[in-house]
């Protein structure tokens, strides 16, 4: 990285990650504490370097959404649950992020301009209150795998909501989320790959595709009640 580039980052008030690092989190922390620790991380990830946000085993009963925002660069951001879990579809995760009691959206990913890898989480939201499990806005590429999105009823709720983002969802259960498993809007490219429901087809739509969006699926995709995906644009 050139001196000019470092100076530019300094002027923006951002720190530069030049060696890989791990942030360890545990379930004694509140949503506000976790968000503060994540926000203190370097935002620019240099080439060949990695920031890993590592959640320890346990149930996290969270009173607000978790926000991961503004990371960028040629390096990689990883957000992991228990790393000993299977590299395949499975329904028992050791790390449970529960937003049900708070009736809020779960994960909010914003303005992430580096490759991002999520693995091994169970995310519980109040689908009856129309909560979104994972909301992505203006993210370049998010890969979400080996996880489980679980709602609490058969009305409302959304699984993955992608706005101006590119995401790939693989080997992930999506269950009791009635509104839709995946919503894409305005110039995104999203893909389902080998994901399914675990206890019944409690999803109204597999995907809602809006605006200048592209959506694809391969392998097994989650069951859904509607005969068709709901779309107002091209469906691949």
C-alpha positions as a LaTeX table, in Angstrom:
\begin{tabular}{lrrr}
\hline
Residue & $x$ (\AA) & $y$ (\AA) & $z$ (\AA) \\
\hline
Unk1 & 0.00 & 0.00 & 0.00 \\
Unk2 & 1.39 & 3.40 & $-0.92$ \\
Unk3 & 2.01 & 6.19 & 1.58 \\
Unk4 & $-0.64$ & 8.28 & $-0.20$ \\
Unk5 & $-3.19$ & 5.54 & 0.34 \\
Unk6 & $-2.33$ & 5.27 & 4.04 \\
Unk7 & $-2.52$ & 9.04 & 4.36 \\
Unk8 & $-5.94$ & 9.04 & 2.70 \\
Unk9 & $-7.19$ & 6.45 & 5.17 \\
Unk10 & $-5.76$ & 8.42 & 8.05 \\
Unk11 & $-7.57$ & 11.51 & 6.87 \\
Unk12 & $-10.79$ & 9.53 & 6.93 \\
Unk13 & $-10.12$ & 8.51 & 10.51 \\
Unk14 & $-9.84$ & 4.84 & 9.55 \\
Unk15 & $-7.21$ & 2.36 & 10.67 \\
Unk16 & $-5.46$ & $-0.09$ & 8.36 \\
Unk17 & $-5.21$ & $-3.82$ & 9.07 \\
Unk18 & $-1.75$ & $-5.04$ & 8.05 \\
Unk19 & $-1.80$ & $-8.33$ & 9.97 \\
Unk20 & $-4.67$ & $-10.75$ & 10.47 \\
Unk21 & $-6.57$ & $-10.56$ & 13.74 \\
Unk22 & $-9.38$ & $-12.23$ & 15.70 \\
Unk23 & $-12.08$ & $-10.53$ & 17.79 \\
Unk24 & $-13.50$ & $-12.96$ & 20.38 \\
Unk25 & $-17.06$ & $-12.42$ & 21.61 \\
Unk26 & $-19.16$ & $-14.27$ & 24.20 \\
Unk27 & $-22.78$ & $-14.42$ & 25.32 \\
Unk28 & $-22.27$ & $-12.27$ & 28.42 \\
Unk29 & $-22.08$ & $-9.25$ & 26.11 \\
Unk30 & $-25.08$ & $-7.14$ & 25.13 \\
Unk31 & $-25.85$ & $-6.16$ & 21.56 \\
Unk32 & $-24.52$ & $-2.67$ & 22.29 \\
Unk33 & $-21.24$ & $-4.06$ & 23.66 \\
Unk34 & $-20.77$ & $-6.38$ & 20.69 \\
Unk35 & $-21.52$ & $-3.56$ & 18.24 \\
Unk36 & $-19.01$ & $-1.28$ & 19.99 \\
Unk37 & $-16.25$ & $-3.89$ & 19.79 \\
Unk38 & $-16.94$ & $-4.56$ & 16.12 \\
Unk39 & $-16.98$ & $-0.84$ & 15.37 \\
Unk40 & $-13.52$ & $-0.43$ & 16.91 \\
Unk41 & $-11.94$ & $-2.87$ & 14.45 \\
Unk42 & $-9.79$ & $-1.59$ & 11.58 \\
Unk43 & $-11.99$ & $-0.89$ & 8.57 \\
Unk44 & $-9.47$ & $-1.32$ & 5.75 \\
Unk45 & $-8.33$ & $-4.95$ & 5.38 \\
Unk46 & $-5.10$ & $-5.25$ & 3.42 \\
Unk47 & $-4.52$ & $-7.86$ & 0.72 \\
Unk48 & $-4.00$ & $-11.35$ & 2.10 \\
Unk49 & $-5.17$ & $-10.34$ & 5.59 \\
Unk50 & $-8.26$ & $-11.40$ & 7.50 \\
Unk51 & $-10.41$ & $-10.08$ & 10.31 \\
Unk52 & $-12.26$ & $-12.90$ & 12.07 \\
Unk53 & $-15.16$ & $-12.07$ & 14.38 \\
Unk54 & $-15.44$ & $-15.22$ & 16.49 \\
Unk55 & $-18.56$ & $-15.92$ & 18.58 \\
Unk56 & $-18.09$ & $-18.35$ & 21.48 \\
Unk57 & $-20.65$ & $-21.12$ & 22.00 \\
Unk58 & $-23.89$ & $-20.20$ & 23.74 \\
Unk59 & $-27.20$ & $-18.43$ & 23.35 \\
Unk60 & $-26.98$ & $-14.67$ & 22.87 \\
Unk61 & $-30.26$ & $-13.05$ & 23.95 \\
Unk62 & $-29.90$ & $-9.70$ & 22.25 \\
Unk63 & $-31.86$ & $-6.53$ & 22.87 \\
Unk64 & $-30.99$ & $-4.93$ & 19.56 \\
Unk65 & $-29.72$ & $-5.70$ & 16.08 \\
Unk66 & $-26.07$ & $-6.57$ & 15.49 \\
Unk67 & $-24.45$ & $-4.13$ & 13.06 \\
Unk68 & $-21.40$ & $-4.93$ & 10.94 \\
Unk69 & $-20.54$ & $-2.00$ & 8.69 \\
Unk70 & $-18.00$ & $-0.19$ & 6.52 \\
Unk71 & $-15.26$ & $-2.81$ & 6.15 \\
Unk72 & $-13.44$ & $-2.65$ & 2.84 \\
Unk73 & $-10.30$ & $-3.56$ & 0.97 \\
Unk74 & $-8.83$ & $-6.60$ & $-0.82$ \\
Unk75 & $-8.69$ & $-8.69$ & 2.37 \\
Unk76 & $-11.45$ & $-10.82$ & 3.93 \\
Unk77 & $-13.95$ & $-10.42$ & 6.77 \\
Unk78 & $-15.02$ & $-13.66$ & 8.45 \\
Unk79 & $-17.82$ & $-14.00$ & 11.01 \\
Unk80 & $-17.86$ & $-17.45$ & 12.59 \\
Unk81 & $-19.75$ & $-19.54$ & 15.09 \\
Unk82 & $-18.37$ & $-22.91$ & 16.23 \\
Unk83 & $-15.67$ & $-23.80$ & 13.71 \\
Unk84 & $-15.82$ & $-27.53$ & 14.51 \\
Unk85 & $-19.33$ & $-27.84$ & 13.05 \\
Unk86 & $-20.02$ & $-29.54$ & 9.75 \\
Unk87 & $-19.24$ & $-28.00$ & 6.38 \\
Unk88 & $-22.69$ & $-29.11$ & 5.28 \\
Unk89 & $-26.38$ & $-28.50$ & 5.91 \\
Unk90 & $-27.17$ & $-29.11$ & 9.59 \\
Unk91 & $-29.79$ & $-27.92$ & 12.07 \\
Unk92 & $-27.93$ & $-27.88$ & 15.41 \\
Unk93 & $-25.69$ & $-24.87$ & 15.89 \\
Unk94 & $-23.71$ & $-24.13$ & 19.05 \\
Unk95 & $-24.00$ & $-20.36$ & 18.58 \\
Unk96 & $-27.56$ & $-19.02$ & 18.78 \\
Unk97 & $-28.24$ & $-15.34$ & 18.15 \\
Unk98 & $-31.75$ & $-14.68$ & 19.45 \\
Unk99 & $-33.58$ & $-11.45$ & 18.66 \\
Unk100 & $-37.06$ & $-12.83$ & 19.36 \\
Unk101 & $-37.78$ & $-11.09$ & 22.66 \\
Unk102 & $-36.62$ & $-7.71$ & 21.33 \\
Unk103 & $-38.76$ & $-8.09$ & 18.17 \\
Unk104 & $-36.04$ & $-6.47$ & 16.06 \\
Unk105 & $-34.18$ & $-7.39$ & 12.89 \\
Unk106 & $-31.21$ & $-9.69$ & 13.39 \\
Unk107 & $-27.96$ & $-8.96$ & 11.54 \\
Unk108 & $-27.53$ & $-5.68$ & 9.66 \\
Unk109 & $-24.64$ & $-5.60$ & 7.20 \\
Unk110 & $-24.01$ & $-2.22$ & 5.67 \\
Unk111 & $-21.46$ & $-0.84$ & 3.22 \\
Unk112 & $-19.10$ & $-3.81$ & 3.34 \\
Unk113 & $-16.78$ & $-3.64$ & 0.34 \\
Unk114 & $-14.70$ & $-6.74$ & 0.90 \\
Unk115 & $-15.36$ & $-10.46$ & 0.63 \\
Unk116 & $-17.40$ & $-11.55$ & 3.66 \\
Unk117 & $-17.88$ & $-15.10$ & 4.94 \\
Unk118 & $-20.53$ & $-16.05$ & 7.55 \\
Unk119 & $-20.67$ & $-19.59$ & 8.94 \\
Unk120 & $-22.26$ & $-21.70$ & 11.68 \\
Unk121 & $-25.02$ & $-19.58$ & 13.24 \\
Unk122 & $-28.58$ & $-20.10$ & 14.33 \\
Unk123 & $-30.41$ & $-16.78$ & 14.02 \\
Unk124 & $-33.80$ & $-16.56$ & 15.72 \\
Unk125 & $-36.15$ & $-13.65$ & 14.99 \\
Unk126 & $-39.77$ & $-12.76$ & 15.65 \\
Unk127 & $-41.22$ & $-13.43$ & 12.23 \\
Unk128 & $-44.72$ & $-12.70$ & 13.51 \\
Unk129 & $-43.49$ & $-9.11$ & 14.00 \\
Unk130 & $-42.16$ & $-9.01$ & 10.41 \\
Unk131 & $-38.52$ & $-9.09$ & 11.51 \\
Unk132 & $-35.72$ & $-9.63$ & 8.98 \\
Unk133 & $-33.12$ & $-12.24$ & 9.92 \\
Unk134 & $-30.23$ & $-10.88$ & 7.82 \\
Unk135 & $-30.40$ & $-7.46$ & 6.16 \\
Unk136 & $-27.67$ & $-6.59$ & 3.66 \\
Unk137 & $-27.34$ & $-3.09$ & 2.23 \\
Unk138 & $-24.70$ & $-1.97$ & $-0.26$ \\
Unk139 & $-22.46$ & $-5.00$ & 0.30 \\
Unk140 & $-20.17$ & $-6.22$ & $-2.49$ \\
Unk141 & $-20.20$ & $-9.94$ & $-1.72$ \\
Unk142 & $-21.55$ & $-11.93$ & 1.24 \\
Unk143 & $-21.33$ & $-15.71$ & 1.45 \\
Unk144 & $-23.64$ & $-17.19$ & 4.11 \\
Unk145 & $-23.28$ & $-20.91$ & 4.88 \\
Unk146 & $-23.98$ & $-23.79$ & 7.30 \\
Unk147 & $-26.52$ & $-21.85$ & 9.34 \\
Unk148 & $-30.19$ & $-21.84$ & 10.35 \\
Unk149 & $-32.66$ & $-18.96$ & 10.18 \\
Unk150 & $-35.65$ & $-19.63$ & 12.40 \\
Unk151 & $-38.82$ & $-17.60$ & 12.85 \\
Unk152 & $-41.48$ & $-18.08$ & 15.51 \\
Unk153 & $-44.70$ & $-18.46$ & 13.56 \\
Unk154 & $-46.36$ & $-18.75$ & 10.19 \\
Unk155 & $-47.15$ & $-15.09$ & 9.56 \\
Unk156 & $-44.80$ & $-12.40$ & 8.22 \\
Unk157 & $-41.03$ & $-12.32$ & 8.55 \\
Unk158 & $-38.17$ & $-12.38$ & 6.05 \\
Unk159 & $-34.99$ & $-14.44$ & 5.85 \\
Unk160 & $-32.35$ & $-12.67$ & 3.78 \\
Unk161 & $-33.10$ & $-9.16$ & 2.54 \\
Unk162 & $-30.56$ & $-7.92$ & $-0.01$ \\
Unk163 & $-30.61$ & $-4.26$ & $-1.05$ \\
Unk164 & $-27.96$ & $-3.17$ & $-3.56$ \\
Unk165 & $-25.93$ & $-6.21$ & $-2.53$ \\
Unk166 & $-24.61$ & $-9.49$ & $-3.86$ \\
Unk167 & $-25.04$ & $-12.59$ & $-1.73$ \\
Unk168 & $-24.86$ & $-16.36$ & $-1.96$ \\
Unk169 & $-26.75$ & $-18.54$ & 0.54 \\
Unk170 & $-25.64$ & $-22.15$ & 0.79 \\
Unk171 & $-26.44$ & $-25.10$ & 3.03 \\
Unk172 & $-28.70$ & $-23.07$ & 5.32 \\
Unk173 & $-32.06$ & $-23.95$ & 6.87 \\
Unk174 & $-34.75$ & $-21.28$ & 6.57 \\
Unk175 & $-37.83$ & $-22.12$ & 8.60 \\
Unk176 & $-41.03$ & $-20.56$ & 9.99 \\
Unk177 & $-40.37$ & $-17.35$ & 8.11 \\
Unk178 & $-43.60$ & $-16.80$ & 6.23 \\
Unk179 & $-43.15$ & $-13.61$ & 4.17 \\
Unk180 & $-40.23$ & $-14.79$ & 2.06 \\
Unk181 & $-36.97$ & $-16.60$ & 2.45 \\
Unk182 & $-35.06$ & $-14.11$ & 0.33 \\
Unk183 & $-35.89$ & $-10.63$ & $-0.96$ \\
Unk184 & $-33.70$ & $-8.88$ & $-3.52$ \\
Unk185 & $-34.10$ & $-5.37$ & $-4.80$ \\
Unk186 & $-32.31$ & $-2.88$ & $-7.04$ \\
Unk187 & $-29.34$ & $-4.33$ & $-8.81$ \\
Unk188 & $-28.39$ & $-7.34$ & $-6.73$ \\
Unk189 & $-27.45$ & $-10.88$ & $-7.64$ \\
Unk190 & $-28.52$ & $-13.51$ & $-5.12$ \\
Unk191 & $-28.38$ & $-17.27$ & $-5.17$ \\
Unk192 & $-29.89$ & $-20.15$ & $-3.17$ \\
Unk193 & $-27.81$ & $-23.33$ & $-3.20$ \\
Unk194 & $-28.69$ & $-26.53$ & $-1.32$ \\
Unk195 & $-30.77$ & $-24.84$ & 1.39 \\
Unk196 & $-34.06$ & $-26.09$ & 2.78 \\
Unk197 & $-36.65$ & $-26.00$ & 5.56 \\
Unk198 & $-36.37$ & $-28.36$ & 8.51 \\
Unk199 & $-39.94$ & $-28.76$ & 9.78 \\
Unk200 & $-42.36$ & $-27.88$ & 7.03 \\
Unk201 & $-43.05$ & $-25.44$ & 4.23 \\
Unk202 & $-43.87$ & $-22.42$ & 6.37 \\
Unk203 & $-42.66$ & $-19.92$ & 3.76 \\
Unk204 & $-45.03$ & $-18.05$ & 1.46 \\
Unk205 & $-42.41$ & $-17.25$ & $-1.19$ \\
Unk206 & $-39.02$ & $-18.69$ & $-1.95$ \\
Unk207 & $-37.94$ & $-15.31$ & $-3.31$ \\
Unk208 & $-39.36$ & $-11.85$ & $-3.90$ \\
Unk209 & $-37.37$ & $-10.25$ & $-6.70$ \\
Unk210 & $-37.90$ & $-6.53$ & $-7.23$ \\
Unk211 & $-36.39$ & $-3.90$ & $-9.48$ \\
Unk212 & $-33.30$ & $-4.54$ & $-11.61$ \\
Unk213 & $-32.38$ & $-7.68$ & $-9.73$ \\
Unk214 & $-31.09$ & $-11.12$ & $-10.63$ \\
Unk215 & $-31.90$ & $-14.25$ & $-8.68$ \\
Unk216 & $-30.75$ & $-17.81$ & $-9.23$ \\
Unk217 & $-31.09$ & $-21.15$ & $-7.52$ \\
Unk218 & $-29.33$ & $-24.49$ & $-7.74$ \\
Unk219 & $-29.50$ & $-27.79$ & $-5.93$ \\
Unk220 & $-32.21$ & $-28.06$ & $-3.28$ \\
Unk221 & $-34.06$ & $-24.86$ & $-2.38$ \\
Unk222 & $-36.38$ & $-24.33$ & 0.61 \\
Unk223 & $-39.99$ & $-25.41$ & 0.37 \\
Unk224 & $-42.59$ & $-22.68$ & 0.00 \\
Unk225 & $-46.35$ & $-22.37$ & $-0.15$ \\
Unk226 & $-46.80$ & $-20.14$ & $-3.17$ \\
Unk227 & $-46.87$ & $-21.87$ & $-6.55$ \\
Unk228 & $-44.45$ & $-19.29$ & $-7.93$ \\
Unk229 & $-41.78$ & $-16.85$ & $-6.85$ \\
Unk230 & $-43.03$ & $-13.29$ & $-6.70$ \\
Unk231 & $-41.13$ & $-11.08$ & $-9.08$ \\
Unk232 & $-41.26$ & $-7.86$ & $-11.02$ \\
Unk233 & $-38.03$ & $-8.38$ & $-12.95$ \\
Unk234 & $-35.88$ & $-11.08$ & $-14.51$ \\
Unk235 & $-35.76$ & $-14.42$ & $-12.70$ \\
Unk236 & $-32.89$ & $-16.72$ & $-13.69$ \\
\hline
\end{tabular}
